[in-house]
Short mmCIF file of N, CA and C in Angstrom, two decimals:
data_model
loop_
_atom_site.label_atom_id
_atom_site.label_comp_id
_atom_site.label_asym_id
_atom_site.label_seq_id
_atom_site.Cartn_x
_atom_site.Cartn_y
_atom_site.Cartn_z
N MET A 183 0.85 -1.18 0.00
CA MET A 183 0.00 0.00 0.00
C MET A 183 0.89 1.24 0.00
N SER A 184 0.62 2.18 -0.90
CA SER A 184 1.43 3.40 -1.00
C SER A 184 1.17 4.30 0.20
N GLN A 185 2.08 5.26 0.39
CA GLN A 185 1.90 6.24 1.46
C GLN A 185 0.57 6.98 1.27
N MET A 186 0.26 7.38 0.02
CA MET A 186 -0.98 8.12 -0.22
C MET A 186 -2.20 7.26 0.10
N GLU A 187 -2.15 5.98 -0.23
CA GLU A 187 -3.28 5.10 0.07
C GLU A 187 -3.49 4.92 1.57
N GLN A 188 -2.42 5.11 2.35
CA GLN A 188 -2.55 4.99 3.79
C GLN A 188 -3.27 6.19 4.40
N CYS A 189 -3.20 7.36 3.73
CA CYS A 189 -3.94 8.53 4.21
C CYS A 189 -5.42 8.24 4.06
N ARG A 190 -6.14 8.31 5.15
CA ARG A 190 -7.55 7.95 5.07
C ARG A 190 -8.32 8.58 6.22
N LEU A 191 -9.61 8.72 5.97
CA LEU A 191 -10.50 9.18 7.03
C LEU A 191 -10.83 7.99 7.93
N ILE A 192 -10.77 8.22 9.21
CA ILE A 192 -11.06 7.19 10.20
C ILE A 192 -12.31 7.63 10.96
N ASP A 193 -13.31 6.76 10.98
CA ASP A 193 -14.53 7.04 11.74
C ASP A 193 -14.24 6.99 13.22
N LEU A 194 -14.75 7.96 13.92
CA LEU A 194 -14.69 8.00 15.38
C LEU A 194 -16.15 8.00 15.83
N PRO A 195 -16.76 6.82 15.86
CA PRO A 195 -18.21 6.73 16.01
C PRO A 195 -18.73 7.49 17.23
N PRO A 196 -19.75 8.33 16.98
CA PRO A 196 -20.33 9.06 18.12
C PRO A 196 -21.25 8.15 18.92
N HIS A 197 -21.23 8.36 20.20
CA HIS A 197 -22.17 7.70 21.11
C HIS A 197 -23.19 8.76 21.47
N HIS A 198 -24.42 8.58 20.96
CA HIS A 198 -25.46 9.58 21.12
C HIS A 198 -26.13 9.45 22.49
N ASP A 199 -26.43 10.58 23.06
CA ASP A 199 -27.08 10.65 24.36
C ASP A 199 -27.85 11.97 24.40
N VAL A 200 -28.95 12.01 25.10
CA VAL A 200 -29.72 13.25 25.20
C VAL A 200 -28.91 14.36 25.86
N ARG A 201 -27.87 13.99 26.62
CA ARG A 201 -27.03 14.97 27.29
C ARG A 201 -25.91 15.49 26.39
N GLY A 202 -25.77 14.91 25.18
CA GLY A 202 -24.72 15.31 24.24
C GLY A 202 -24.00 14.08 23.72
N ASN A 203 -23.28 14.25 22.66
CA ASN A 203 -22.58 13.13 22.02
C ASN A 203 -21.15 13.00 22.55
N LEU A 204 -20.62 11.79 22.43
CA LEU A 204 -19.27 11.49 22.89
C LEU A 204 -18.60 10.61 21.84
N SER A 205 -17.37 10.92 21.51
CA SER A 205 -16.56 10.05 20.65
C SER A 205 -15.28 9.72 21.39
N VAL A 206 -14.75 8.53 21.14
CA VAL A 206 -13.56 8.05 21.83
C VAL A 206 -12.47 7.77 20.80
N ILE A 207 -11.22 8.12 21.16
CA ILE A 207 -10.06 7.78 20.33
C ILE A 207 -9.04 7.12 21.25
N GLU A 208 -8.78 5.84 21.02
CA GLU A 208 -7.78 5.13 21.80
C GLU A 208 -6.64 4.72 20.87
N GLY A 209 -5.42 5.11 21.26
CA GLY A 209 -4.24 4.76 20.48
C GLY A 209 -4.08 3.27 20.36
N GLY A 210 -3.75 2.80 19.14
CA GLY A 210 -3.56 1.38 18.90
C GLY A 210 -4.86 0.63 18.70
N ILE A 211 -6.01 1.28 18.94
CA ILE A 211 -7.30 0.65 18.74
C ILE A 211 -8.06 1.36 17.62
N HIS A 212 -8.36 2.63 17.82
CA HIS A 212 -9.07 3.40 16.81
C HIS A 212 -8.13 4.00 15.77
N ILE A 213 -6.90 4.22 16.16
CA ILE A 213 -5.88 4.75 15.26
C ILE A 213 -4.66 3.83 15.32
N PRO A 214 -3.86 3.78 14.25
CA PRO A 214 -2.78 2.78 14.19
C PRO A 214 -1.48 3.18 14.89
N PHE A 215 -1.57 3.98 15.96
CA PHE A 215 -0.38 4.32 16.72
C PHE A 215 -0.78 4.67 18.15
N ASP A 216 0.20 4.61 19.04
CA ASP A 216 -0.01 5.07 20.41
C ASP A 216 0.18 6.58 20.44
N ILE A 217 -0.64 7.26 21.18
CA ILE A 217 -0.62 8.72 21.23
C ILE A 217 0.46 9.18 22.21
N GLN A 218 1.42 9.96 21.70
CA GLN A 218 2.50 10.49 22.53
C GLN A 218 2.37 12.00 22.77
N ARG A 219 1.56 12.66 21.91
CA ARG A 219 1.46 14.11 22.02
C ARG A 219 0.12 14.54 21.41
N VAL A 220 -0.45 15.59 21.99
CA VAL A 220 -1.67 16.19 21.46
C VAL A 220 -1.44 17.69 21.40
N TYR A 221 -1.79 18.29 20.26
CA TYR A 221 -1.75 19.75 20.17
C TYR A 221 -2.93 20.22 19.35
N TYR A 222 -3.20 21.51 19.39
CA TYR A 222 -4.35 22.03 18.66
C TYR A 222 -4.06 23.41 18.11
N LEU A 223 -4.71 23.69 16.99
CA LEU A 223 -4.61 24.97 16.30
C LEU A 223 -5.95 25.68 16.44
N TYR A 224 -5.91 26.95 16.76
CA TYR A 224 -7.14 27.72 16.91
C TYR A 224 -6.83 29.20 16.68
N ASP A 225 -7.86 29.99 16.50
CA ASP A 225 -7.70 31.43 16.21
C ASP A 225 -6.79 31.67 15.02
N VAL A 226 -6.85 30.79 14.02
CA VAL A 226 -6.03 30.96 12.82
C VAL A 226 -6.67 32.06 11.97
N PRO A 227 -5.92 33.12 11.67
CA PRO A 227 -6.50 34.22 10.88
C PRO A 227 -6.93 33.75 9.49
N GLY A 228 -8.01 34.34 8.97
CA GLY A 228 -8.49 34.02 7.64
C GLY A 228 -7.39 34.14 6.61
N GLY A 229 -7.33 33.18 5.69
CA GLY A 229 -6.32 33.19 4.64
C GLY A 229 -4.98 32.61 5.04
N SER A 230 -4.80 32.30 6.31
CA SER A 230 -3.53 31.74 6.78
C SER A 230 -3.50 30.23 6.56
N ALA A 231 -2.29 29.70 6.45
CA ALA A 231 -2.08 28.26 6.33
C ALA A 231 -1.12 27.83 7.43
N ARG A 232 -1.23 26.59 7.85
CA ARG A 232 -0.34 26.03 8.87
C ARG A 232 0.34 24.80 8.30
N ALA A 233 1.26 24.27 9.05
CA ALA A 233 2.06 23.09 8.67
C ALA A 233 3.00 23.50 7.55
N GLY A 234 2.90 22.88 6.36
CA GLY A 234 3.86 23.15 5.31
C GLY A 234 5.19 22.49 5.60
N HIS A 235 5.12 21.22 6.01
CA HIS A 235 6.33 20.45 6.30
C HIS A 235 6.02 18.97 6.20
N GLY A 236 7.06 18.16 6.23
CA GLY A 236 6.93 16.71 6.23
C GLY A 236 7.60 16.14 7.46
N HIS A 237 7.30 14.87 7.73
CA HIS A 237 7.90 14.18 8.87
C HIS A 237 8.49 12.85 8.43
N ILE A 238 9.59 12.50 9.04
CA ILE A 238 10.26 11.23 8.74
C ILE A 238 9.53 10.07 9.41
N GLU A 239 9.25 10.18 10.69
CA GLU A 239 8.64 9.08 11.45
C GLU A 239 7.26 9.38 11.99
N LEU A 240 6.93 10.63 12.21
CA LEU A 240 5.69 11.01 12.87
C LEU A 240 4.45 10.61 12.08
N GLN A 241 3.49 10.03 12.78
CA GLN A 241 2.15 9.76 12.25
C GLN A 241 1.20 10.68 13.00
N GLN A 242 0.12 11.08 12.33
CA GLN A 242 -0.80 12.02 12.95
C GLN A 242 -2.25 11.69 12.63
N LEU A 243 -3.15 12.15 13.49
CA LEU A 243 -4.57 12.13 13.22
C LEU A 243 -5.06 13.56 13.42
N PHE A 244 -5.64 14.15 12.35
CA PHE A 244 -6.21 15.50 12.39
C PHE A 244 -7.72 15.38 12.60
N VAL A 245 -8.27 16.17 13.53
CA VAL A 245 -9.70 16.16 13.79
C VAL A 245 -10.19 17.61 13.87
N ALA A 246 -11.28 17.90 13.18
CA ALA A 246 -11.93 19.21 13.27
C ALA A 246 -12.86 19.18 14.48
N MET A 247 -12.43 19.72 15.58
CA MET A 247 -13.27 19.73 16.78
C MET A 247 -14.37 20.78 16.67
N SER A 248 -14.11 21.82 15.88
CA SER A 248 -15.09 22.87 15.64
C SER A 248 -14.76 23.49 14.28
N GLY A 249 -15.78 23.88 13.55
CA GLY A 249 -15.55 24.52 12.26
C GLY A 249 -15.01 23.56 11.23
N SER A 250 -14.28 24.10 10.26
CA SER A 250 -13.75 23.27 9.19
C SER A 250 -12.41 23.81 8.71
N PHE A 251 -11.68 22.94 8.02
CA PHE A 251 -10.40 23.30 7.40
C PHE A 251 -10.06 22.20 6.42
N ASP A 252 -9.08 22.46 5.56
CA ASP A 252 -8.60 21.49 4.59
C ASP A 252 -7.21 21.03 4.98
N VAL A 253 -6.95 19.74 4.81
CA VAL A 253 -5.61 19.18 4.98
C VAL A 253 -5.17 18.66 3.62
N ILE A 254 -4.03 19.17 3.15
CA ILE A 254 -3.46 18.70 1.89
C ILE A 254 -2.29 17.81 2.23
N VAL A 255 -2.30 16.59 1.69
CA VAL A 255 -1.21 15.64 1.90
C VAL A 255 -0.52 15.38 0.57
N ASP A 256 0.77 15.09 0.64
CA ASP A 256 1.59 14.94 -0.56
C ASP A 256 2.65 13.89 -0.24
N ASP A 257 2.77 12.87 -1.09
CA ASP A 257 3.74 11.80 -0.87
C ASP A 257 4.99 11.95 -1.72
N GLY A 258 5.16 13.11 -2.35
CA GLY A 258 6.30 13.33 -3.23
C GLY A 258 5.97 13.06 -4.68
N TYR A 259 4.82 12.45 -4.93
CA TYR A 259 4.36 12.15 -6.28
C TYR A 259 3.03 12.83 -6.59
N GLU A 260 2.11 12.77 -5.63
CA GLU A 260 0.79 13.35 -5.86
C GLU A 260 0.31 14.05 -4.59
N ARG A 261 -0.66 14.96 -4.80
CA ARG A 261 -1.28 15.70 -3.70
C ARG A 261 -2.75 15.34 -3.63
N LYS A 262 -3.28 15.36 -2.40
CA LYS A 262 -4.69 15.09 -2.21
C LYS A 262 -5.20 16.00 -1.09
N LYS A 263 -6.42 16.51 -1.28
CA LYS A 263 -7.01 17.42 -0.30
C LYS A 263 -8.18 16.75 0.39
N PHE A 264 -8.23 16.88 1.71
CA PHE A 264 -9.33 16.38 2.53
C PHE A 264 -9.94 17.56 3.26
N GLN A 265 -11.26 17.70 3.21
CA GLN A 265 -11.92 18.71 4.02
C GLN A 265 -12.42 18.05 5.29
N LEU A 266 -12.03 18.61 6.42
CA LEU A 266 -12.48 18.10 7.71
C LEU A 266 -13.48 19.09 8.29
N ASN A 267 -14.65 18.59 8.68
CA ASN A 267 -15.68 19.47 9.21
C ASN A 267 -16.62 18.78 10.20
N ARG A 268 -16.23 17.62 10.67
CA ARG A 268 -17.03 16.88 11.66
C ARG A 268 -16.09 16.31 12.71
N SER A 269 -16.55 16.31 13.97
CA SER A 269 -15.69 15.82 15.05
C SER A 269 -15.74 14.32 15.22
N TYR A 270 -16.53 13.60 14.41
CA TYR A 270 -16.62 12.16 14.54
C TYR A 270 -15.86 11.41 13.46
N TYR A 271 -14.95 12.09 12.79
CA TYR A 271 -13.97 11.39 11.97
C TYR A 271 -12.68 12.21 11.93
N GLY A 272 -11.59 11.54 11.65
CA GLY A 272 -10.29 12.21 11.60
C GLY A 272 -9.50 11.72 10.41
N LEU A 273 -8.53 12.51 10.02
CA LEU A 273 -7.66 12.14 8.90
C LEU A 273 -6.37 11.57 9.44
N TYR A 274 -6.11 10.31 9.10
CA TYR A 274 -4.85 9.67 9.45
C TYR A 274 -3.80 10.01 8.39
N VAL A 275 -2.64 10.51 8.84
CA VAL A 275 -1.52 10.84 7.96
C VAL A 275 -0.31 10.03 8.43
N PRO A 276 0.17 9.09 7.59
CA PRO A 276 1.30 8.26 7.98
C PRO A 276 2.63 9.02 7.91
N ARG A 277 3.69 8.35 8.26
CA ARG A 277 5.04 8.92 8.17
C ARG A 277 5.38 9.23 6.71
N MET A 278 6.39 10.05 6.50
CA MET A 278 6.89 10.43 5.17
C MET A 278 5.80 11.01 4.28
N MET A 279 5.02 11.91 4.85
CA MET A 279 4.03 12.66 4.09
C MET A 279 4.23 14.15 4.37
N TRP A 280 4.11 14.95 3.32
CA TRP A 280 4.09 16.40 3.46
C TRP A 280 2.66 16.78 3.78
N ARG A 281 2.46 17.76 4.67
CA ARG A 281 1.11 18.17 5.01
C ARG A 281 1.03 19.69 5.08
N GLU A 282 -0.13 20.19 4.66
CA GLU A 282 -0.46 21.61 4.75
C GLU A 282 -1.89 21.69 5.26
N VAL A 283 -2.17 22.68 6.10
CA VAL A 283 -3.51 22.86 6.64
C VAL A 283 -3.93 24.29 6.30
N GLU A 284 -5.09 24.42 5.66
CA GLU A 284 -5.51 25.74 5.17
C GLU A 284 -7.03 25.85 5.17
N ASN A 285 -7.50 27.01 4.74
CA ASN A 285 -8.93 27.25 4.55
C ASN A 285 -9.71 27.07 5.86
N PHE A 286 -9.18 27.63 6.95
CA PHE A 286 -9.83 27.53 8.25
C PHE A 286 -11.09 28.39 8.27
N SER A 287 -12.19 27.83 8.74
CA SER A 287 -13.40 28.62 8.93
C SER A 287 -13.23 29.44 10.22
N SER A 288 -14.08 30.42 10.38
CA SER A 288 -14.07 31.21 11.60
C SER A 288 -14.38 30.31 12.80
N GLY A 289 -13.57 30.38 13.83
CA GLY A 289 -13.79 29.57 15.02
C GLY A 289 -13.33 28.13 14.91
N ALA A 290 -12.63 27.78 13.84
CA ALA A 290 -12.18 26.39 13.68
C ALA A 290 -11.16 26.01 14.74
N VAL A 291 -11.26 24.77 15.20
CA VAL A 291 -10.28 24.20 16.12
C VAL A 291 -9.83 22.87 15.53
N CYS A 292 -8.53 22.75 15.27
CA CYS A 292 -7.93 21.54 14.72
C CYS A 292 -7.12 20.87 15.82
N VAL A 293 -7.52 19.66 16.19
CA VAL A 293 -6.78 18.88 17.18
C VAL A 293 -5.95 17.85 16.42
N VAL A 294 -4.69 17.70 16.83
CA VAL A 294 -3.80 16.75 16.18
C VAL A 294 -3.25 15.79 17.24
N LEU A 295 -3.45 14.49 17.00
CA LEU A 295 -2.87 13.45 17.84
C LEU A 295 -1.62 12.97 17.13
N ALA A 296 -0.53 12.87 17.86
CA ALA A 296 0.76 12.55 17.25
C ALA A 296 1.38 11.30 17.87
N SER A 297 2.10 10.55 17.03
CA SER A 297 2.69 9.28 17.46
C SER A 297 4.00 9.44 18.21
N THR A 298 4.62 10.62 18.14
CA THR A 298 5.90 10.83 18.84
C THR A 298 5.87 12.17 19.56
N ARG A 299 6.77 12.32 20.48
CA ARG A 299 6.98 13.62 21.10
C ARG A 299 7.65 14.53 20.08
N TYR A 300 7.65 15.81 20.34
CA TYR A 300 8.27 16.77 19.43
C TYR A 300 9.76 16.45 19.25
N ASP A 301 10.19 16.38 18.01
CA ASP A 301 11.59 16.15 17.68
C ASP A 301 11.93 17.00 16.46
N PRO A 302 12.70 18.07 16.62
CA PRO A 302 13.01 18.94 15.48
C PRO A 302 13.76 18.23 14.36
N HIS A 303 14.40 17.10 14.65
CA HIS A 303 15.15 16.36 13.63
C HIS A 303 14.24 15.49 12.76
N ASP A 304 12.96 15.40 13.11
CA ASP A 304 12.01 14.58 12.36
C ASP A 304 11.35 15.36 11.21
N TYR A 305 11.68 16.64 11.08
CA TYR A 305 11.01 17.52 10.13
C TYR A 305 11.77 17.68 8.82
N PHE A 306 11.00 17.81 7.73
CA PHE A 306 11.46 18.35 6.46
C PHE A 306 10.77 19.70 6.33
N HIS A 307 11.54 20.78 6.21
CA HIS A 307 10.94 22.10 6.01
C HIS A 307 11.03 22.54 4.55
N ASP A 308 11.83 21.84 3.77
CA ASP A 308 12.01 22.16 2.35
C ASP A 308 11.30 21.08 1.52
N TYR A 309 10.33 21.49 0.70
CA TYR A 309 9.55 20.51 -0.05
C TYR A 309 10.41 19.68 -0.99
N ASP A 310 11.33 20.31 -1.72
CA ASP A 310 12.15 19.56 -2.68
C ASP A 310 13.00 18.51 -1.98
N GLU A 311 13.52 18.84 -0.81
CA GLU A 311 14.30 17.86 -0.04
C GLU A 311 13.41 16.70 0.40
N PHE A 312 12.19 17.03 0.86
CA PHE A 312 11.24 15.99 1.25
C PHE A 312 10.91 15.08 0.07
N ALA A 313 10.55 15.69 -1.07
CA ALA A 313 10.13 14.90 -2.24
C ALA A 313 11.26 13.97 -2.69
N ALA A 314 12.49 14.45 -2.68
CA ALA A 314 13.62 13.61 -3.08
C ALA A 314 13.77 12.43 -2.12
N ALA A 315 13.64 12.67 -0.82
CA ALA A 315 13.76 11.59 0.17
C ALA A 315 12.61 10.60 0.02
N ALA A 316 11.40 11.10 -0.21
CA ALA A 316 10.23 10.22 -0.37
C ALA A 316 10.39 9.35 -1.61
N ARG A 317 10.89 9.93 -2.68
CA ARG A 317 11.07 9.15 -3.92
C ARG A 317 12.17 8.11 -3.75
N ARG A 318 13.24 8.46 -3.04
CA ARG A 318 14.30 7.47 -2.76
C ARG A 318 13.74 6.31 -1.95
N GLN A 319 12.96 6.64 -0.95
CA GLN A 319 12.38 5.60 -0.09
C GLN A 319 11.46 4.69 -0.88
N ASN A 320 10.63 5.25 -1.73
CA ASN A 320 9.68 4.44 -2.50
C ASN A 320 10.35 3.66 -3.62
N ALA A 321 11.54 4.08 -4.03
CA ALA A 321 12.25 3.38 -5.10
C ALA A 321 13.11 2.24 -4.57
N ALA A 322 13.27 2.19 -3.24
CA ALA A 322 14.11 1.14 -2.66
C ALA A 322 13.51 -0.23 -2.92
N PRO A 323 14.35 -1.23 -3.25
CA PRO A 323 13.82 -2.58 -3.48
C PRO A 323 13.26 -3.15 -2.18
N PRO A 324 12.23 -3.98 -2.30
CA PRO A 324 11.65 -4.59 -1.09
C PRO A 324 12.65 -5.49 -0.38
N VAL A 325 12.55 -5.48 0.93
CA VAL A 325 13.42 -6.33 1.73
C VAL A 325 12.82 -7.73 1.78
N ALA A 326 13.64 -8.74 1.52
CA ALA A 326 13.16 -10.13 1.48
C ALA A 326 13.03 -10.69 2.87
#
């Protein structure tokens, strides 16, 4: 399965109750990694974009807790855009993917669950460097 094929929306089934709905996310059960870090983006000014980088090892789940935004993922070969606007599903982004987050609605809150703690050495900040590394990785012969 290609890196792009691994990017997918994951249902976070709501549990309905007259007192309000509840969704659960458990690392290793609902998502394919253990959660090591959680962060969130909010009060993003109109027209602004976030992310614009790739990760070597980090896996993430993006969830729109409020409002909406777009996540663009890129594996070095193709780009795909996902619009997130519901809190009962999230976008899984595997390792070695470039990501950009844009088109935030007013009041949008983006929660990100991450598979590792912050590590500045895990980042690609230059797209061309990322794409070259991704292509090298995908061109490697399979290990027997």
